PDB file of C-alpha atoms and ligand atoms in Angstrom:
ATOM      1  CA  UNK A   1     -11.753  16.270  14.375  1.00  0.00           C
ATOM      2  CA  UNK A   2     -10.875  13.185  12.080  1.00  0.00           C
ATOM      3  CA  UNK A   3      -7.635  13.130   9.845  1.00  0.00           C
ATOM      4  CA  UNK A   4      -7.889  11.454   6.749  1.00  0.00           C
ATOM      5  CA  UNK A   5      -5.934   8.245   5.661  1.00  0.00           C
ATOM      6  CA  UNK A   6      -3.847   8.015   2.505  1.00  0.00           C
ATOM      7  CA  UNK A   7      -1.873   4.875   1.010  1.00  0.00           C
ATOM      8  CA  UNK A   8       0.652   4.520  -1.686  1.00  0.00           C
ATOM      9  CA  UNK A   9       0.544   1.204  -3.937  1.00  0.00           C
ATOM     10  CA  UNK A  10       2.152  -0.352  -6.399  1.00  0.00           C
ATOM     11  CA  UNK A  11       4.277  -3.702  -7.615  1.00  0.00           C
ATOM     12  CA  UNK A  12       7.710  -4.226  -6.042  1.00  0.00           C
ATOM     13  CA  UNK A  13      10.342  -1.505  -6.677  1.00  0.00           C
ATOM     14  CA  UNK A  14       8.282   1.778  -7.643  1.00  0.00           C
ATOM     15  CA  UNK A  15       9.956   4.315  -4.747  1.00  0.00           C
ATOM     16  CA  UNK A  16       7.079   4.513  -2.721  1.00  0.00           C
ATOM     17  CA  UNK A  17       8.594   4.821   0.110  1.00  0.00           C
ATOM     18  CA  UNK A  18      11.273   7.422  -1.344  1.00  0.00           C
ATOM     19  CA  UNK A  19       7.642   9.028  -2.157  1.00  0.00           C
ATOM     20  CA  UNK A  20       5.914   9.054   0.999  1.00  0.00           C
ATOM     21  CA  UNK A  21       8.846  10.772   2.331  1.00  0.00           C
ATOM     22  CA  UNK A  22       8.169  13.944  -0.088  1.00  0.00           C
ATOM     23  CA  UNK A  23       4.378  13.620   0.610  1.00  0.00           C
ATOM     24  CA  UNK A  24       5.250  13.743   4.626  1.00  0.00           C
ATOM     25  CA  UNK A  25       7.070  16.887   4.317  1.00  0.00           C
ATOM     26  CA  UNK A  26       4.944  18.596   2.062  1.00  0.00           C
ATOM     27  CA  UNK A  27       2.270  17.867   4.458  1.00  0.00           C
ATOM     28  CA  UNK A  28       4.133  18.774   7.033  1.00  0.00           C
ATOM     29  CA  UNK A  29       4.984  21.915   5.675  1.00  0.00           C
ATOM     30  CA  UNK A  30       1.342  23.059   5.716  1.00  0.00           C
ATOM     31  CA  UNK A  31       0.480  22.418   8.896  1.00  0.00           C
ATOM     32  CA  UNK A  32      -1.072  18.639   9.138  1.00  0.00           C
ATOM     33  CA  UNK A  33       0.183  15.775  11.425  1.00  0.00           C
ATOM     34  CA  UNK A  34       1.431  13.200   9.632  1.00  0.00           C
ATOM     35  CA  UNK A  35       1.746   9.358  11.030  1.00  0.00           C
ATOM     36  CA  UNK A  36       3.760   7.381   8.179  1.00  0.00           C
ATOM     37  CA  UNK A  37       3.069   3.442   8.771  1.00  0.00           C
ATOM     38  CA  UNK A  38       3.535   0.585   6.360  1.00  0.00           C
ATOM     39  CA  UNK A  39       2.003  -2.424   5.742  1.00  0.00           C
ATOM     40  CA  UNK A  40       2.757  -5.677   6.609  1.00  0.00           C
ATOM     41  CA  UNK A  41       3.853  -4.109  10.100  1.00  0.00           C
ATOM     42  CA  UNK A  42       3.853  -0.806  11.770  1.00  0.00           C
ATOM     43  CA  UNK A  43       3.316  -2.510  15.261  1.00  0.00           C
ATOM     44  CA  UNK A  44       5.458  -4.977  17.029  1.00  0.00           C
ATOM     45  CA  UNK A  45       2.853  -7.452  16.713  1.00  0.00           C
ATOM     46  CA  UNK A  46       2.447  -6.792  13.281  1.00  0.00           C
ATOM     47  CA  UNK A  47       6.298  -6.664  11.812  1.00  0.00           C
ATOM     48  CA  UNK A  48       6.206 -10.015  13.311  1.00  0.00           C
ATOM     49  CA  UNK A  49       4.173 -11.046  11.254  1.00  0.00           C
ATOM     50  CA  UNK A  50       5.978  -9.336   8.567  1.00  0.00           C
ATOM     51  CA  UNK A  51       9.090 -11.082   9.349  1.00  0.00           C
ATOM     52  CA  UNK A  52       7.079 -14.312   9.020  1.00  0.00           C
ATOM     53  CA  UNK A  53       5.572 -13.735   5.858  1.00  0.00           C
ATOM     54  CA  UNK A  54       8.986 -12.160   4.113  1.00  0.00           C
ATOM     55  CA  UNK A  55      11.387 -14.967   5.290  1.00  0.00           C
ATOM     56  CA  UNK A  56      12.127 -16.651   2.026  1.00  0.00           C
ATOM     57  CA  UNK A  57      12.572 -19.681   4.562  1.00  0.00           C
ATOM     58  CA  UNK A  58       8.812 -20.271   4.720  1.00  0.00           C
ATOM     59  CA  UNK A  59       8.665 -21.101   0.846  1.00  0.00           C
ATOM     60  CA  UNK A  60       6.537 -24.146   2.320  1.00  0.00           C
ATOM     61  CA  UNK A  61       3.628 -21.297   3.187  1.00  0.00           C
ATOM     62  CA  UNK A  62       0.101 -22.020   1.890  1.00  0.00           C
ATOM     63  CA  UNK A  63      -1.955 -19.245   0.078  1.00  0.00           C
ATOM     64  CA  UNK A  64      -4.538 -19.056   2.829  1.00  0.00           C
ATOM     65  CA  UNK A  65      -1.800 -18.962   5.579  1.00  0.00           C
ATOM     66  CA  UNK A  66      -0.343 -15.823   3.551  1.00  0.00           C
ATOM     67  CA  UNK A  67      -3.663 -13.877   2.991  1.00  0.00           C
ATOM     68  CA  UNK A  68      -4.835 -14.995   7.275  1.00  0.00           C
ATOM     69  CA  UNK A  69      -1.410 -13.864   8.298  1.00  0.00           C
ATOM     70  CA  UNK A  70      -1.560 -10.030   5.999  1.00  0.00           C
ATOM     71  CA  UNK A  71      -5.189  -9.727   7.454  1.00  0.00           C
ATOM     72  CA  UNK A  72      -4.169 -10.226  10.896  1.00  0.00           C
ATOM     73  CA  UNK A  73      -1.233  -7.880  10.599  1.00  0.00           C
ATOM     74  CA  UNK A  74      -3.907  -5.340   9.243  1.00  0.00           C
ATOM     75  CA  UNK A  75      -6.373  -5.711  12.217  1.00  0.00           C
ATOM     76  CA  UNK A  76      -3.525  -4.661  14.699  1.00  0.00           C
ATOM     77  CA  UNK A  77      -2.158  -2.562  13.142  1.00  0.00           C
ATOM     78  CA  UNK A  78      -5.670  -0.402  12.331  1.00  0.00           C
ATOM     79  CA  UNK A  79      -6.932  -0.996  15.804  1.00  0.00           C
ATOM     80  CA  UNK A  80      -3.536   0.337  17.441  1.00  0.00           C
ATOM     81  CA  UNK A  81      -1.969   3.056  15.097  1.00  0.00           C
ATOM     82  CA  UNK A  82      -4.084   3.457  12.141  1.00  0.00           C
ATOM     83  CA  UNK A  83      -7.140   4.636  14.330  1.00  0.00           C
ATOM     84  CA  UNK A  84      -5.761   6.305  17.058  1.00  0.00           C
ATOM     85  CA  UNK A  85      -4.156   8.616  14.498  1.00  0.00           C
ATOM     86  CA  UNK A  86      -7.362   8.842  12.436  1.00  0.00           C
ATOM     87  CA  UNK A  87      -9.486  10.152  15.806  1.00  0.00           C
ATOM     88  CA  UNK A  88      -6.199  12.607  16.988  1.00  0.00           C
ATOM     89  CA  UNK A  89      -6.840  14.445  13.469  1.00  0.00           C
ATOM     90  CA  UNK A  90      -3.343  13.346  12.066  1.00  0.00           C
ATOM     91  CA  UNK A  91      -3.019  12.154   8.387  1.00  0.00           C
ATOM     92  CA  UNK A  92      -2.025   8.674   7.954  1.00  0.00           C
ATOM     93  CA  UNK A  93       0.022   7.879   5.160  1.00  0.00           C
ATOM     94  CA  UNK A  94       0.478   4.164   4.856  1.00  0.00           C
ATOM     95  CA  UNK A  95       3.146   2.017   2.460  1.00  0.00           C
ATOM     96  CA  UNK A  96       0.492  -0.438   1.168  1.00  0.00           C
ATOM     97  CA  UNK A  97      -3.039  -1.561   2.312  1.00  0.00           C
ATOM     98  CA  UNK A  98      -6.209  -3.570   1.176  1.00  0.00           C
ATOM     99  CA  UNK A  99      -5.288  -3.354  -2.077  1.00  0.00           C
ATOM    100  CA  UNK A 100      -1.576  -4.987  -1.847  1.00  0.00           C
ATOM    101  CA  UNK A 101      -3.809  -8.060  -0.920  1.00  0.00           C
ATOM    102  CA  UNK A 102      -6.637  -7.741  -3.740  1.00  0.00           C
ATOM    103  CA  UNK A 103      -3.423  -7.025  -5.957  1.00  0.00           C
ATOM    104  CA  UNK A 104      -0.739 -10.051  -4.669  1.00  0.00           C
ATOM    105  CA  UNK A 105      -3.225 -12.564  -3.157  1.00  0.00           C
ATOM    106  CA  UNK A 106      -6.132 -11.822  -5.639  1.00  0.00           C
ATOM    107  CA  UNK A 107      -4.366 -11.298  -8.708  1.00  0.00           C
ATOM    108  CA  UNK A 108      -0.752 -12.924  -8.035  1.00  0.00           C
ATOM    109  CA  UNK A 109      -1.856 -16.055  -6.334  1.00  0.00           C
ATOM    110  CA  UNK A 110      -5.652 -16.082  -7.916  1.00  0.00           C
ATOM    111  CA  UNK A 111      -7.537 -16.872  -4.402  1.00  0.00           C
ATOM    112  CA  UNK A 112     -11.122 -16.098  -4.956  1.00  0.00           C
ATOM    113  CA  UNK A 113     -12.268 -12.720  -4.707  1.00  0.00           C
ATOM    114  CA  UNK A 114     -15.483 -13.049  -2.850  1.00  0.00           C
ATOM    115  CA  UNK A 115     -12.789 -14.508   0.015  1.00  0.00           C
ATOM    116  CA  UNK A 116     -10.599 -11.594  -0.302  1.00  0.00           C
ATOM    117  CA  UNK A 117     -13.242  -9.248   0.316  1.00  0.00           C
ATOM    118  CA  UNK A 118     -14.352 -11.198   3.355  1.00  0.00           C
ATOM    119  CA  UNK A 119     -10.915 -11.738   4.864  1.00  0.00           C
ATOM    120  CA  UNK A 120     -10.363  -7.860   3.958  1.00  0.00           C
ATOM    121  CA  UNK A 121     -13.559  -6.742   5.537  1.00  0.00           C
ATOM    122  CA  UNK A 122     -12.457  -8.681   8.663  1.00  0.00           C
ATOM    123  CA  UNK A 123      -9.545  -6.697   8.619  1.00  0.00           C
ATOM    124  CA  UNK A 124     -10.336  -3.372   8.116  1.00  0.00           C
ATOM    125  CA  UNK A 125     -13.939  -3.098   9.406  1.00  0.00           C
ATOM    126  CA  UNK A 126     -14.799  -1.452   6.258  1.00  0.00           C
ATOM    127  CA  UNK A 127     -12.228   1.443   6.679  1.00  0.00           C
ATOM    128  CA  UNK A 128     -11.146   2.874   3.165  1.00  0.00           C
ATOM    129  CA  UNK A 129      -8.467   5.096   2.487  1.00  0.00           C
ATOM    130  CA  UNK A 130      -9.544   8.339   1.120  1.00  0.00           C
ATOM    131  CA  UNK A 131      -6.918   8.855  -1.486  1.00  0.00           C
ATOM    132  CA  UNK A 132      -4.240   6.092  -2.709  1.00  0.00           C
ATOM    133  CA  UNK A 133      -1.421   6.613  -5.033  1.00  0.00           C
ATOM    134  CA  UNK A 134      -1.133   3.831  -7.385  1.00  0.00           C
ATOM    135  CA  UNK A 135       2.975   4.365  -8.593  1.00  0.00           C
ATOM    136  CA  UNK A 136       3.279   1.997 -11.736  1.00  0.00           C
ATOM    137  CA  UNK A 137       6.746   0.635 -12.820  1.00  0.00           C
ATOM    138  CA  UNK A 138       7.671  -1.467 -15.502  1.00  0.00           C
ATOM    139  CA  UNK A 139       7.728  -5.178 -13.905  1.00  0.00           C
ATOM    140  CA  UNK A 140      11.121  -6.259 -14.667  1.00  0.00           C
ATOM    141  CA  UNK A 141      12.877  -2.796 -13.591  1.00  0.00           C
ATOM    142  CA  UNK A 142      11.143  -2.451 -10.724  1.00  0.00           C
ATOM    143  CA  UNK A 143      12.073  -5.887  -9.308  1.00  0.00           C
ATOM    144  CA  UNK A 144      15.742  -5.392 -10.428  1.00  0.00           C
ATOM    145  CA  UNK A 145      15.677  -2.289  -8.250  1.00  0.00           C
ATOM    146  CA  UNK A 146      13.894  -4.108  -5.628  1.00  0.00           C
ATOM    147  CA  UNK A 147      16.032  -6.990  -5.460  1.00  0.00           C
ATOM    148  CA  UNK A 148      19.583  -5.153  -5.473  1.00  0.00           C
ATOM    149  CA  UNK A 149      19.941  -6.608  -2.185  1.00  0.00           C
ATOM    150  CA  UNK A 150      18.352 -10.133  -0.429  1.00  0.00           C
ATOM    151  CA  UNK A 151      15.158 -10.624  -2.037  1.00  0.00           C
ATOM    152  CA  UNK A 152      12.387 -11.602   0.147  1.00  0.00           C
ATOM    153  CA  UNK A 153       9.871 -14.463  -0.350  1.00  0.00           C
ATOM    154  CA  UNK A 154       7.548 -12.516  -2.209  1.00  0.00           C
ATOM    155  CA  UNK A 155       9.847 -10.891  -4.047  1.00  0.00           C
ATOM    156  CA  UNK A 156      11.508 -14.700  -5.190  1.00  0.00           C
ATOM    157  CA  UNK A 157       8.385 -15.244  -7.011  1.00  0.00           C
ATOM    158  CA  UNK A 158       8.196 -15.822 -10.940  1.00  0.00           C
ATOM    159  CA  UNK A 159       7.709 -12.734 -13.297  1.00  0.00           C
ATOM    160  CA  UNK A 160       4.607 -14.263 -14.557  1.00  0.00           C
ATOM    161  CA  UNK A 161       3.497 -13.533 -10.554  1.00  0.00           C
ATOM    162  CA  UNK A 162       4.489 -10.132 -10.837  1.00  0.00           C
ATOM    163  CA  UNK A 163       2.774  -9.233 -14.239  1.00  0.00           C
ATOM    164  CA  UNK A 164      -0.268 -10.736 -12.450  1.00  0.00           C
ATOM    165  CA  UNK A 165      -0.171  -7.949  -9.714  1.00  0.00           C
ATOM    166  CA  UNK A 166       0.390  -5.141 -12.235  1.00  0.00           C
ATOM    167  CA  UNK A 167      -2.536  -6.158 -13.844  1.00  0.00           C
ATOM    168  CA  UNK A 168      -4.097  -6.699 -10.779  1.00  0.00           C
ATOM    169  CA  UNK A 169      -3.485  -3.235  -9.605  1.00  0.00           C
ATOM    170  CA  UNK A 170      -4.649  -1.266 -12.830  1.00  0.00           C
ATOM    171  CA  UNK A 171      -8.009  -3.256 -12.564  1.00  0.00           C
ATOM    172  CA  UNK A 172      -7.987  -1.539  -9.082  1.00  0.00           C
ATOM    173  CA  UNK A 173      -7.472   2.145 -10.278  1.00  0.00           C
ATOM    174  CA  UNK A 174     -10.723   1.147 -13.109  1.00  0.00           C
ATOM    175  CA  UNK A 175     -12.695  -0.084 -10.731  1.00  0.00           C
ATOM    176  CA  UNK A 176     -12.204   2.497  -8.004  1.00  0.00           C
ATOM    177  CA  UNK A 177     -10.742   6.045 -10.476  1.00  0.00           C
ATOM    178  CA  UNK A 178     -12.307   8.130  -7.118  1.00  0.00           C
ATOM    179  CA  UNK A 179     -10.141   7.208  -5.265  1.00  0.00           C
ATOM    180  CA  UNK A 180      -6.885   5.589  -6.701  1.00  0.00           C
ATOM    181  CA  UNK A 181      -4.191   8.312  -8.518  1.00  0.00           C
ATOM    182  CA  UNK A 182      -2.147   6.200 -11.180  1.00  0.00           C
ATOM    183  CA  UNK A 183       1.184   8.157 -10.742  1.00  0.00           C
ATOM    184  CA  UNK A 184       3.301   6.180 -14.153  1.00  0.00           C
ATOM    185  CA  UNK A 185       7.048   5.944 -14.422  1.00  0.00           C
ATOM    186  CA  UNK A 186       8.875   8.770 -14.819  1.00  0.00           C
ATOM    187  CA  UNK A 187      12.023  10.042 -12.619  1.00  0.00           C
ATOM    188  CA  UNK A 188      11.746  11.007  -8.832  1.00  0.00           C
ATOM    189  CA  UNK A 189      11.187  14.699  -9.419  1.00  0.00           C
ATOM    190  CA  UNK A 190       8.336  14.022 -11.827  1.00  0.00           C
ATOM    191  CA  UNK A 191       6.743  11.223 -10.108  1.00  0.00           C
ATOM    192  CA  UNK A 192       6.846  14.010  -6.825  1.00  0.00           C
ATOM    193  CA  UNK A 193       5.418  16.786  -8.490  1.00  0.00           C
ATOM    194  CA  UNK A 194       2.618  14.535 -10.188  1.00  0.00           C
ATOM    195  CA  UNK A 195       1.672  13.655  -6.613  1.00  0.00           C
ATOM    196  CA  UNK A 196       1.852  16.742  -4.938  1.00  0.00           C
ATOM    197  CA  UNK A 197      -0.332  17.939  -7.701  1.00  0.00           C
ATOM    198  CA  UNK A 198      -2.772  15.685  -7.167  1.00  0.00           C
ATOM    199  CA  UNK A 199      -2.792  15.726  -3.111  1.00  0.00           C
ATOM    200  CA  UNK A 200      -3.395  19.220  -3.567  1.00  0.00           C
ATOM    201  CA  UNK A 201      -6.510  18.687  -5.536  1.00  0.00           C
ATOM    202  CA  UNK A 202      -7.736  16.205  -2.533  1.00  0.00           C
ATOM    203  CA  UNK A 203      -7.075  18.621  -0.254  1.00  0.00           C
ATOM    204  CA  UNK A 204      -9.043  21.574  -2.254  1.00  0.00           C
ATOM    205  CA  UNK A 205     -12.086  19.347  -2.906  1.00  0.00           C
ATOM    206  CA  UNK A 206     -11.645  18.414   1.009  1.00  0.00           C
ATOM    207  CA  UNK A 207     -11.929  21.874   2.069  1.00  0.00           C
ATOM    208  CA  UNK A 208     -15.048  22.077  -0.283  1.00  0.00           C
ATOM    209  CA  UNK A 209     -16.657  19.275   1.243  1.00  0.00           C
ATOM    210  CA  UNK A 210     -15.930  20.338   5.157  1.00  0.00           C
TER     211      UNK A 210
HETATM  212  P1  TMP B   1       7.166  -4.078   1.038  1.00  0.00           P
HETATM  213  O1  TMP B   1       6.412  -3.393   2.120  1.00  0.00           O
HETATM  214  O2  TMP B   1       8.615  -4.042   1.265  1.00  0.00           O
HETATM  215  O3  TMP B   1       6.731  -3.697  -0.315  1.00  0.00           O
HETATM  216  O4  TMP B   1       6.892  -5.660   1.204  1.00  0.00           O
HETATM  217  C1  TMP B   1       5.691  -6.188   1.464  1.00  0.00           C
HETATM  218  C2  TMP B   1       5.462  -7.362   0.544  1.00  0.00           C
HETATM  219  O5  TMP B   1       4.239  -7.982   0.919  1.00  0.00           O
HETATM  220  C3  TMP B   1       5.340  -6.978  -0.922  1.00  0.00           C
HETATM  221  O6  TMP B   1       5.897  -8.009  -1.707  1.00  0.00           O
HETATM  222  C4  TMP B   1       3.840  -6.960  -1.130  1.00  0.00           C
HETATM  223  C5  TMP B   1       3.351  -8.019  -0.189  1.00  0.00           C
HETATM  224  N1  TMP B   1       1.969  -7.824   0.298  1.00  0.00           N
HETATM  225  C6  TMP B   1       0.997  -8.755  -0.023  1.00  0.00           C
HETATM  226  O7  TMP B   1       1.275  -9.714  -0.741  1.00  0.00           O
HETATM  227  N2  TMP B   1      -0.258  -8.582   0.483  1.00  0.00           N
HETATM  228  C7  TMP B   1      -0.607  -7.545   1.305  1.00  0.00           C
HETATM  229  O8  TMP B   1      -1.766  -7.438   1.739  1.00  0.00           O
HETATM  230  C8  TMP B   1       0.426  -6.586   1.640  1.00  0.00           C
HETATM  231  C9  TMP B   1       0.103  -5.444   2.552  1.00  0.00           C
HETATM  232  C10 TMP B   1       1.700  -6.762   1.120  1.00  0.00           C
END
């Protein structure tokens, strides 16, 4: 039996992580196995990685070194947890994948597309979540709530940078409405239910489908 993979998106400061929490539990709750992961990292190879990429030391990085470094952080981390889980039948729920780079390295820094997608494919050997929640959040908010403490090197960016990935990210959800959920802003209770809602759609068309 395979599990199924889900990912939660979305520009800096939009709870996901208070989120994936809820969906954890809920899934939980009903019976699945749930691996939560998160990306940059999720293996000690790859939160080294992170820890390279997020030092606000390395302001002297180059946009290729960034988008090489998040690809190679992806490839262990899908060959050593993301996988494994997949073929065990658990569901993985992962903080950001693929489309944090289309979004920040695509749309943020403007590297070509056609290189994304090859970098990506490198990555991910054409894996695909099956269901990602997209949480939108206005910019500036969000990155005031992200920034409360130390903000990393991504987060140090310009606004203009962060606009770009917003609009980044809803060209995502148009191009791909099968499989990314735009959750918009609203408070953590809504923004739950809204989810839950829709993960229990997946799971009903799932059950159709199996
Ligand atoms: P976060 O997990 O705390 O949100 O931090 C990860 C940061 O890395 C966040 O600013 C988004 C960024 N990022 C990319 O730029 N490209 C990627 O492919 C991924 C996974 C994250």
């Amino acid at each position: 039996m395979t599990g199924f993979f889900i990912t939660l998106e979305g520009p800096e400061g939009a709870g996901k992580t208070t989120q994936a929490n809820h969906l954890i539990h809920y899934l939980q709750e009903k019976g699945f196995s749930v691996l939560l992961t998160r990306e940059p990292g999720g293996t000690a190879i790859s939160d080294k990685i992170r820890s390279l990429l997020l030092d606000p030391a390395n302001g002297k990085m180059v946009e290729k070194t960034e988008i090489l470094l998040y690809a190679a952080a992806r490839a262990q981390h899908l060959q050593e947890r993301i996988l494994p889980a997949l073929a065990e039948g658990k569901v993985v729920i992962c903080d950001r994948f693929a489309d944090s780079t289309f979004a920040y390295q695509g749309y943020g820094r403007g590297l070509d597309v056609h290189m994304i997608e090859t970098v990506n494919d490198v990555a991910t050997e054409g894996i695909s979540p099956d269901l990602t929640f997209l949480l939108m959040v206005d910019v500036e908010e969000g990155l005031t709530r992200a920034t409360r403490e130390e903000a990393d090197r991504l987060e140090q960016e310009q606004m203009a940078f962060h606009h770009r990935v917003a609009c980044g990210y809803q060209a995502l959800a148009q191009q791909f409405p099968e499989r990314i959920v735009t959750i918009g802003a609203g408070n953590i209770e809504e923004v739950r239910q809204e989810m839950i809602d829709m993960l229990d759609k997946f799971l009903t068309r799932r059950k159709g489908s199996s």
